[in-house]
Amino acid sequence: MTDKKRNTSAVDWKGLIEGQDDFLRPLVKEVLQQVMEAEMVEAVGAERHERSEGRTSYRSGYYRRSLVTRVGKLELRVPQDRQGRFSTELFERYQRSEQALVLALAEMYVQGVSTRKVKAVTEELCGHEFSASTISEMNKSLDTKLTAFAGRRLEEPHPYLILDARYEKVREAGVIRSRAVLIAIGINWDGRREVLAVELANRESESSWREFLLRLKTRGLNGVDFVVTDDHAGLRRAIEELLPEAAWQRCYVHFLRNALDYLPRKAPDDCLTELRWLYDRQSLEEARRDLAAWLQKWQGKYPKLCDWVEANIEQTLTFYRLPREHHKHLKSTNMLERLNEEIKRRTQVVRIFPNEASCLRLIRALAAEIHEDWIEATRYLNMTILKEHRKQLRLTAEGLAA
């Protein structure tokens, strides 16, 4: 750990920035270079020129390889070892979503729906002009990997499922239309998050969600006990039909946003702030007791809001049946919202996709990248707690039955 810090601090970061108009390119280059150096240290078991009994191999110079990024083409020095075993994941992982972004821009240019700026950006990124045949060749390898990712078999159970949709603009026969992007995230019994599916639909409807869930089940989705979504009527009916054994949690964040429709515009924040506190209670009984007090306090001033809350809030309290440690992660769709924010950050560069394939390609590439990061990260949830929680509920039920 100390050696890695020493190497990082040795870089003259200030010098990389000063005196350069395009300072981002050398900065990104140096960061990526250090990533590969750290990978090599881990692979050989020793720093450069370090004597170590734990060494497993020796360095053997570098070879050059270029990497296309949004700050331009970078020429990197890739370290290698004597046995030729060292391999960095940086190129494949980093370039997949970047390549999809470049392809979207390039297709815009080729189809004549972009500007000279797009042409300049794509030429700067890849170092050459684009033709329809060039784009076709670039698409083949990327689409093969993304198709495999999208259609992979889901072997293990996913007790937790989070569903949501966002919209992107796509050009179709010269007309710009909004297309729904349906996304599913699952959490397996190892406590790790996975991007299970990313699909395009004409709109977010009961039929589109039904087909989406059917494809997931065909791929092997099983063991779903708890589903988190917003209050989309078509999605709810699809869940009831295809995942009847799963408990449904209405996202409390969306619920609080919907509550604004039942308040005067200039109403103070106190009312909804106190309502939001209900979701931090220790148990369902405590939440219901405080809800009764909240209704009594605000019924006279905001009767319309209180009537609506009383009729609908139970849908947002399903998470209380889970272990307390899981509450903050599964009482809303925020986990998926953060993924959507990252998608938005990339897709707003394109703004209007030249076709549906281009849109789906970029979003799936980004989803695959995030999926891999999640799989390699530490566990998101401790699922042993859920197993113990279920065991305790079962023993309590058996005791009551006896």
C-alpha positions in Angstrom: 0.0 0.0 0.0 2.8 2.4 0.9 4.7 1.7 -2.3 1.6 2.5 -4.4 1.1 5.8 -2.7 4.8 6.7 -3.2 4.5 6.0 -7.0 1.3 8.1 -7.3 2.7 11.1 -5.4 5.8 11.0 -7.7 3.7 12.2 -10.6 3.9 15.9 -11.3 0.2 16.4 -11.6 0.5 20.2 -11.6 3.1 20.0 -14.3 0.7 18.0 -16.5 -1.9 20.7 -16.3 0.1 23.9 -16.4 0.9 25.4 -19.8 -1.4 23.1 -21.7 -4.7 24.1 -23.3 -5.7 20.5 -23.7 -4.7 19.4 -20.2 -7.2 16.6 -19.8 -5.5 14.3 -22.4 -2.2 14.0 -20.6 -4.0 13.8 -17.2 -6.2 10.9 -18.4 -3.2 9.2 -20.0 -1.2 9.3 -16.8 -4.0 7.9 -14.7 -4.5 5.0 -17.1 -0.8 4.4 -17.3 -0.7 4.2 -13.5 -3.6 1.7 -13.5 -1.6 -0.6 -15.7 1.5 -0.2 -13.6 -0.5 -1.1 -10.5 -1.9 -4.2 -12.3 1.7 -5.3 -13.2 2.9 -4.9 -9.6 0.1 -7.1 -8.4 0.8 -9.6 -11.2 4.5 -10.0 -10.6 4.3 -9.6 -6.8 6.9 -6.8 -6.6 7.6 -3.2 -7.5 10.1 -2.2 -10.2 13.7 -3.2 -9.1 12.3 -4.5 -5.8 13.9 -7.6 -4.3 11.1 -9.8 -3.0 10.7 -13.4 -2.0 7.1 -13.3 -3.1 8.0 -12.3 -6.7 6.3 -14.6 -9.2 7.6 -13.1 -12.5 9.8 -10.4 -13.9 9.1 -7.4 -16.1 10.1 -7.4 -19.7 9.7 -3.8 -21.0 6.7 -2.4 -22.7 4.8 -2.4 -26.0 2.7 0.5 -27.4 -1.0 0.4 -27.9 -3.5 3.2 -28.5 -6.8 3.7 -26.6 -9.7 5.7 -28.0 -11.3 7.9 -25.4 -13.5 11.0 -25.4 -10.4 13.2 -24.8 -8.7 11.8 -27.9 -6.6 8.9 -28.9 -4.0 8.0 -26.2 -0.8 6.2 -26.9 0.0 4.1 -23.9 2.9 1.9 -22.9 1.6 -1.5 -21.8 3.9 -3.4 -19.4 4.7 -7.0 -20.1 6.4 -9.8 -18.2 8.9 -12.4 -19.4 6.4 -15.3 -19.4 3.9 -13.3 -21.4 1.2 -14.0 -18.9 0.3 -10.4 -17.9 -2.9 -9.1 -19.4 -4.6 -5.8 -18.5 -8.4 -5.5 -18.6 -8.2 -1.8 -19.1 -8.6 -1.8 -22.8 -11.6 -4.0 -23.2 -13.5 -2.7 -20.2 -12.8 1.0 -20.8 -13.2 1.0 -24.5 -16.5 -0.9 -24.8 -18.8 1.9 -23.7 -16.5 4.5 -25.3 -16.6 2.7 -28.6 -20.4 2.6 -28.4 -20.5 6.3 -27.9 -18.2 7.0 -30.8 -20.3 4.7 -33.0 -23.4 6.6 -32.1 -21.8 9.9 -33.0 -20.3 8.5 -36.2 -23.6 7.1 -37.4 -25.1 10.5 -36.9 -22.4 12.0 -39.1 -22.8 9.3 -41.8 -26.6 9.6 -42.0 -26.3 13.4 -42.4 -28.2 14.3 -39.2 -25.2 15.7 -37.3 -23.0 18.8 -37.4 -19.5 19.6 -38.4 -18.6 19.4 -34.7 -19.7 15.8 -34.6 -17.5 15.0 -37.6 -14.5 16.8 -35.9 -15.1 14.9 -32.6 -15.3 11.5 -34.2 -12.2 12.1 -36.4 -10.3 13.3 -33.4 -11.3 10.2 -31.4 -10.5 7.6 -34.0 -8.1 9.4 -36.2 -9.9 8.8 -39.5 -13.1 9.6 -41.3 -16.1 7.3 -41.1 -18.0 5.5 -43.8 -21.0 3.2 -43.6 -18.7 0.2 -44.1 -16.3 1.3 -41.4 -19.1 1.7 -38.9 -20.5 -1.7 -39.9 -17.2 -3.4 -39.2 -16.8 -1.6 -35.9 -20.3 -2.7 -34.9 -19.8 -6.4 -35.5 -17.4 -7.2 -32.7 -19.1 -4.9 -30.1 -22.6 -6.2 -30.9 -21.5 -9.8 -30.6 -20.3 -9.2 -27.0 -23.3 -7.1 -26.0 -25.7 -9.7 -27.5 -24.0 -12.4 -25.4 -24.3 -10.2 -22.3 -28.0 -9.4 -22.9 -29.0 -13.0 -23.6 -26.8 -14.8 -20.9 -28.4 -17.5 -18.9 -29.4 -16.5 -15.3 -28.5 -19.6 -13.4 -28.8 -18.4 -9.8 -31.8 -17.1 -7.9 -32.3 -13.4 -7.4 -34.5 -12.7 -4.3 -34.4 -9.0 -4.9 -35.5 -7.4 -8.2 -35.6 -3.6 -9.0 -37.3 -2.4 -12.2 -37.5 1.0 -13.8 -37.6 2.8 -17.2 -36.2 5.9 -18.7 -36.7 7.5 -22.1 -34.3 8.3 -25.0 -34.9 10.2 -28.2 -34.4 8.1 -31.4 -34.7 9.1 -35.1 -36.9 6.8 -37.0 -37.8 7.3 -40.7 -36.9 11.0 -40.3 -39.1 11.5 -37.3 -37.8 11.9 -33.7 -39.5 9.6 -31.2 -39.1 8.8 -27.6 -38.3 5.2 -26.8 -38.6 3.5 -23.4 -35.5 1.9 -22.0 -36.5 -0.9 -19.6 -33.9 -1.9 -17.0 -33.8 -4.7 -14.4 -31.3 -5.0 -11.6 -31.1 -8.1 -9.4 -29.4 -9.0 -6.1 -28.4 -12.6 -5.8 -27.9 -14.7 -2.6 -24.3 -13.8 -2.5 -25.4 -10.2 -2.0 -24.0 -8.8 -5.3 -25.9 -6.6 -7.7 -26.3 -7.5 -11.3 -27.7 -5.7 -14.4 -30.1 -8.5 -15.6 -31.6 -6.8 -18.7 -31.7 -3.7 -20.8 -34.3 -3.5 -23.5 -36.0 -0.9 -25.8 -39.7 -0.6 -26.1 -42.0 1.7 -28.0 -43.4 2.9 -24.6 -43.7 1.8 -21.0 -46.9 -0.2 -21.1 -48.3 -3.4 -19.5 -47.5 -5.4 -22.7 -43.9 -4.1 -22.9 -43.2 -4.9 -19.3 -44.9 -8.3 -19.6 -42.7 -9.2 -22.6 -39.7 -7.9 -20.7 -40.4 -10.1 -17.7 -41.2 -13.1 -19.9 -37.8 -12.8 -21.6 -36.1 -12.6 -18.2 -37.9 -15.8 -17.0 -37.1 -17.5 -20.2 -33.4 -16.8 -19.5 -33.8 -18.3 -16.1 -34.9 -15.6 -13.7 -36.1 -17.4 -10.5 -36.4 -17.1 -6.8 -37.7 -13.5 -6.8 -39.3 -12.7 -3.5 -39.3 -8.9 -3.4 -39.8 -6.4 -6.3 -39.2 -2.6 -6.1 -40.8 -0.3 -8.7 -42.6 3.0 -9.1 -46.4 3.0 -9.3 -46.8 2.2 -12.9 -50.2 0.4 -13.3 -49.1 -1.7 -16.3 -45.9 -2.8 -14.6 -47.8 -3.7 -11.4 -50.2 -6.0 -13.4 -47.3 -7.6 -15.2 -45.6 -8.4 -11.9 -48.8 -9.8 -10.4 -49.2 -12.1 -13.4 -45.6 -13.3 -13.8 -44.1 -12.9 -10.3 -47.2 -13.7 -8.1 -45.0 -15.0 -5.3 -43.1 -11.7 -4.9 -44.0 -8.9 -2.5 -44.2 -5.5 -4.2 -42.6 -2.4 -2.8 -43.7 1.0 -4.2 -40.7 3.3 -4.3 -41.2 5.8 -1.4 -39.2 8.5 -3.2 -41.7 8.5 -6.1 -44.5 8.3 -3.6 -43.4 11.5 -1.9 -43.0 13.2 -5.3 -46.6 12.2 -6.2 -47.7 13.7 -2.9 -46.8 17.1 -4.1 -49.8 16.9 -6.4 -52.1 17.0 -3.4 -50.5 20.0 -1.7 -50.8 23.8 -2.4 -47.8 25.1 -4.3 -46.7 27.4 -1.5 -47.2 24.8 1.3 -44.3 24.6 3.8 -41.9 21.7 3.7 -42.8 20.5 7.3 -45.7 18.3 6.2 -43.8 16.1 3.7 -40.6 16.2 5.8 -42.5 14.6 8.7 -44.1 12.1 6.3 -40.7 11.2 5.0 -39.5 10.4 8.6 -41.9 7.5 8.7 -39.6 5.5 6.5 -36.8 5.6 9.0 -38.7 3.9 11.8 -37.5 0.6 13.4 -40.6 -1.4 12.6 -43.9 -1.4 10.7 -45.8 -1.0 14.0 -43.8 2.1 14.9 -44.3 3.6 11.4 -48.1 3.0 11.5 -48.3 4.6 15.0 -46.5 7.7 13.8 -48.6 7.8 10.6 -51.7 8.0 12.7 -50.2 10.9 14.6 -49.2 12.6 11.3 -52.7 12.2 9.9 -54.3 13.7 13.0 -51.9 16.6 12.9 -52.4 17.6 9.2 -55.9 16.4 8.4 -57.5 19.7 9.1 -55.1 21.7 7.0 -54.5 19.3 4.1 -57.5 16.9 3.9 -56.9 16.0 0.3 -53.3 15.0 0.9 -54.1 13.1 4.0 -56.9 11.1 2.4 -54.6 10.2 -0.5 -51.7 9.2 1.8 -54.0 7.0 4.0 -55.3 5.2 0.9 -51.9 4.5 -0.7 -49.1 4.6 1.8 -49.3 0.8 2.7 -47.8 0.1 -0.7 -44.6 1.9 0.3 -44.2 0.1 3.7 -43.6 -3.4 2.3 -39.9 -3.1 3.0 -40.5 -3.4 6.7 -40.9 -7.2 6.3 -37.2 -7.3 5.4 -34.2 -7.2 7.8 -33.6 -3.7 9.1 -30.1 -3.7 7.5 -31.7 -4.0 4.0 -34.3 -1.3 4.5 -32.4 1.7 3.1 -31.4 -0.2 0.0 -34.8 -1.6 -0.9 -37.4 1.0 0.0 -36.8 2.9 -3.2 -35.5 2.4 -6.7 -32.5 4.7 -6.0 -30.1 2.0 -6.8 -31.4 1.9 -10.3 -31.8 5.7 -10.4 -28.0 6.1 -10.0 -27.5 3.8 -13.0 -29.9 5.9 -14.9 -28.0 9.0 -14.0 -24.8 7.5 -15.4 -26.7 6.5 -18.6 -28.0 10.0 -18.9 -24.5 11.5 -18.6 -23.4 9.5 -21.6 -26.5 9.7 -23.8 -26.8 13.4 -23.5 -23.6 13.7 -25.5 -25.6 12.2 -28.4 -28.9 13.8 -27.6 -30.8 12.2 -30.5 -29.8 8.7 -31.6 -29.6 7.9 -35.3 -31.5 4.6 -34.8 -32.7 2.2 -32.2 -29.7 -0.1 -32.6 -27.3 2.7 -31.8 -29.3 3.7 -28.7 -29.4 0.1 -27.3 -25.8 -0.5 -28.1 -24.5 2.5 -26.0 -26.8 1.8 -23.0 -26.0 -1.9 -23.0 -22.3 -1.2 -23.3 -22.4 1.0 -20.3 -24.7 -1.4 -18.4 -22.2 -4.3 -19.1 -19.3 -2.1 -17.8 -21.2 -1.3 -14.5 -22.3 -4.9 -14.2 -18.7 -6.1 -14.2 -17.7 -3.5 -11.6 -20.5 -4.6 -9.3 -19.6 -8.3 -9.7 -16.0 -7.6 -8.7 -16.8 -5.2 -5.9 -17.4 -6.2 -2.3 -20.8 -7.6 -1.5 -23.6 -5.0 -1.6 -25.8 -6.8 1.0 -25.2 -9.4 3.7 -27.8 -12.0 2.7 -27.1 -14.2 5.7 -29.1 -11.7 7.6 -32.1 -12.3 5.3 -31.8 -16.1 5.7 -31.8 -15.7 9.5 -34.7 -13.3 9.3 -36.7 -15.8 7.3 -35.9 -18.6 9.7 -37.1 -16.5 12.6 -40.3 -15.6 10.8 -40.9 -19.3 10.0 -40.3 -20.4 13.6 -42.7 -17.6 14.9 -45.4 -18.7 12.4 -45.0 -22.4 13.5 -45.2 -21.4 17.1 -48.4 -19.5 16.6 -49.9 -22.3 14.6 -49.1 -24.8 17.4 
